[in-house]
Short mmCIF file of C-alpha atoms in Angstrom, two decimals:
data_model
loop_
_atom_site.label_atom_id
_atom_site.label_comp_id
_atom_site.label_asym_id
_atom_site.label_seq_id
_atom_site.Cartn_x
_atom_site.Cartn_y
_atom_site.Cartn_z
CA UNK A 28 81.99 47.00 -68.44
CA UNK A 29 85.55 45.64 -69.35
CA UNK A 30 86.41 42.29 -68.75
CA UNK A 31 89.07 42.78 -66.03
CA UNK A 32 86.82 44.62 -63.72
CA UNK A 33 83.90 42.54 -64.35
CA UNK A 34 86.65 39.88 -62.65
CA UNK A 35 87.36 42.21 -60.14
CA UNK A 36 83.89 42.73 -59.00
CA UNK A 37 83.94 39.01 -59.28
CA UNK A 38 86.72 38.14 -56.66
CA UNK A 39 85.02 41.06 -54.55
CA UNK A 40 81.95 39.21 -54.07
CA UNK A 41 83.69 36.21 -53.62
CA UNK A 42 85.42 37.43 -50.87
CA UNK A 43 82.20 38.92 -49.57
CA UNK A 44 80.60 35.42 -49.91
CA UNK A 45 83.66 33.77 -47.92
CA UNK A 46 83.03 36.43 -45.29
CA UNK A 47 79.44 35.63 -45.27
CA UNK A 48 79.82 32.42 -45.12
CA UNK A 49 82.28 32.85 -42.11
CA UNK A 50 79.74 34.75 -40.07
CA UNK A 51 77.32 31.92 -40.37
CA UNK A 52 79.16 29.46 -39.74
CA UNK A 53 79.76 31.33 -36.23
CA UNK A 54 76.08 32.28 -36.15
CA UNK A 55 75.45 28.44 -36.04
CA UNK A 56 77.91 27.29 -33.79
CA UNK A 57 75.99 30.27 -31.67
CA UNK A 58 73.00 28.05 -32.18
CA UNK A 59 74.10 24.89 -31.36
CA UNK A 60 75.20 26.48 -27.68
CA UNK A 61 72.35 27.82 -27.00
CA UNK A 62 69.94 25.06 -27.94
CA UNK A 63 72.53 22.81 -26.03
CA UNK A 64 71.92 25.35 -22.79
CA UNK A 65 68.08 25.91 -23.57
CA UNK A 66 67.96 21.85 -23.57
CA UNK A 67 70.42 21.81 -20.12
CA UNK A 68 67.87 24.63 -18.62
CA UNK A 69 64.99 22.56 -19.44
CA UNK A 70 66.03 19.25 -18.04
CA UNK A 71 66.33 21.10 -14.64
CA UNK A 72 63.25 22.43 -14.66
CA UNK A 73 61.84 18.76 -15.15
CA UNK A 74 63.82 17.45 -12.13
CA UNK A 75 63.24 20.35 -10.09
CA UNK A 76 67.21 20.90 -9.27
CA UNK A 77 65.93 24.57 -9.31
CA UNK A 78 63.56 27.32 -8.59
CA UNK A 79 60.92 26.90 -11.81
CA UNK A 80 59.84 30.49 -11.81
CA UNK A 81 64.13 31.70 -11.98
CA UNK A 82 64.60 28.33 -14.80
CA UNK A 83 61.74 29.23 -16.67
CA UNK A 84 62.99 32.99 -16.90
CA UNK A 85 66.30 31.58 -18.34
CA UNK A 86 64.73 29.72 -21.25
CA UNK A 87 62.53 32.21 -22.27
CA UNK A 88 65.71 34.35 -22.37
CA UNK A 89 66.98 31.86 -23.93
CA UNK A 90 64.44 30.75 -26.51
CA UNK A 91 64.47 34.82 -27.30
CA UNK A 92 68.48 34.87 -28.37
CA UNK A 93 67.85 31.52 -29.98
CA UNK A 94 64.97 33.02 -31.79
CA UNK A 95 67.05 36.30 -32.55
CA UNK A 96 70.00 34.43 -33.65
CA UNK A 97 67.62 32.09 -35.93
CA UNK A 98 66.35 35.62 -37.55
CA UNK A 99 69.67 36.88 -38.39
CA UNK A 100 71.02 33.80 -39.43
CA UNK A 101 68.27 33.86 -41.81
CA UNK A 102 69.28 37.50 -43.06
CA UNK A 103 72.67 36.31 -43.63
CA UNK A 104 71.59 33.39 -45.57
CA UNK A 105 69.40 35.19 -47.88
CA UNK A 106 72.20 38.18 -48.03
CA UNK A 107 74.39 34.99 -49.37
CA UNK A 108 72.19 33.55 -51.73
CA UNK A 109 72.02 37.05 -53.60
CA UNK A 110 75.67 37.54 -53.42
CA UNK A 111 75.48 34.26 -55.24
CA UNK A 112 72.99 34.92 -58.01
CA UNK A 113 74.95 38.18 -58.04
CA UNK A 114 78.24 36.82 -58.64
CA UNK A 115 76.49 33.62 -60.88
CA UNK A 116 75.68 37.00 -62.84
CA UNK A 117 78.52 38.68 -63.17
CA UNK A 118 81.08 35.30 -63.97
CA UNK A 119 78.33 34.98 -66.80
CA UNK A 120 78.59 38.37 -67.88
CA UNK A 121 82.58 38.31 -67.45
CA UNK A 122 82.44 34.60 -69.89
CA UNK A 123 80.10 36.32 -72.66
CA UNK A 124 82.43 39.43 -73.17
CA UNK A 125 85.99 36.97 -73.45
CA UNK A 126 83.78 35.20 -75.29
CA UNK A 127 83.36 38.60 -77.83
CA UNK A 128 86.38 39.57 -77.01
CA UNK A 129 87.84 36.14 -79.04
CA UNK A 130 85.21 36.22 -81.78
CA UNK A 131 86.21 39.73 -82.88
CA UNK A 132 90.04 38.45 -82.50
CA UNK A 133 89.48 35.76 -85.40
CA UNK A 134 87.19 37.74 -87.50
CA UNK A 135 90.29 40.03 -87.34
CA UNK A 136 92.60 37.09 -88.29
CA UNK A 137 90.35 36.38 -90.76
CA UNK A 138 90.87 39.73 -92.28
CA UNK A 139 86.81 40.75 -91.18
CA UNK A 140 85.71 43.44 -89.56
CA UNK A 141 85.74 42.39 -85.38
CA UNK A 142 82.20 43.37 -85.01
CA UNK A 143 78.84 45.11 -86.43
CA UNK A 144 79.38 48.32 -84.88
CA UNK A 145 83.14 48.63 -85.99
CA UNK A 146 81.71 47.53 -89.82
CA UNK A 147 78.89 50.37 -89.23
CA UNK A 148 81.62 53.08 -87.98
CA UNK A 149 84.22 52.36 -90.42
CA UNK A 150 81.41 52.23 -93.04
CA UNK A 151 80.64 56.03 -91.86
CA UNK A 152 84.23 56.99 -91.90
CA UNK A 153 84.17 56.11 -95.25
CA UNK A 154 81.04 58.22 -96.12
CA UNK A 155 82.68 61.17 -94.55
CA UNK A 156 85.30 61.33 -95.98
CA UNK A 157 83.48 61.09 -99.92
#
């Protein structure tokens, strides 16, 4: 792949790892409510401000979206971490071929051949045309 969209692909995934990021960041302050409500629920039920069977209903409810919300937070975290790897990949990729790409530059300046493969084609160019 050329250089430019290897960059491409690499803001892409950035961007998709800024989203990502976004949505957990919501996805926890999700969590932090409802553990703060779950908590609120259960302190009633200790002092009785409310009918046990109707507060114990709520925080298995709520124990259920907390456990829910813990599940896809976890999705989205390990969707991250391979957009990470993935884009760790593909910045590495995108650094070896500039990295090519300005070692056949000063072989040319230095009158060489810029690679291998060009010195193997222009080698059979040659041959042909004998």
């Amino acid at each position: 792949p050329d250089p430019d969209k290897l960059e491409e692909d690499c803001e892409k995934l950035e961007e998709r790892l800024a989203d990502q990021e976004q949505k957990l960041l919501e996805k926890e302050l999700i969590l932090e409510e409802e553990t703060r409500l779950t908590d609120r629920v259960s302190k009633k039920v200790e002092l009785g401000q409310q009918d046990t069977l109707q507060l114990a209903k709520q925080v298995n409810e709520y124990q259920r979206k907390l456990q829910d919300t813990t599940r896809k937070m976890m999705a989205v975290v390990s969707e991250l971490s391979m957009n990470q790897a993935e884009t760790m990949k593909l910045q590495q990729h995108a650094t070896d071929q500039r990295s090519d790409v300005e070692d056949a530059y000063r072989k040319l300046d230095m009158g060489l051949p810029p690679t291998e493969d060009a010195e193997m084609e222009w080698q059979r160019m040659i041959r042909m045309k004998r």
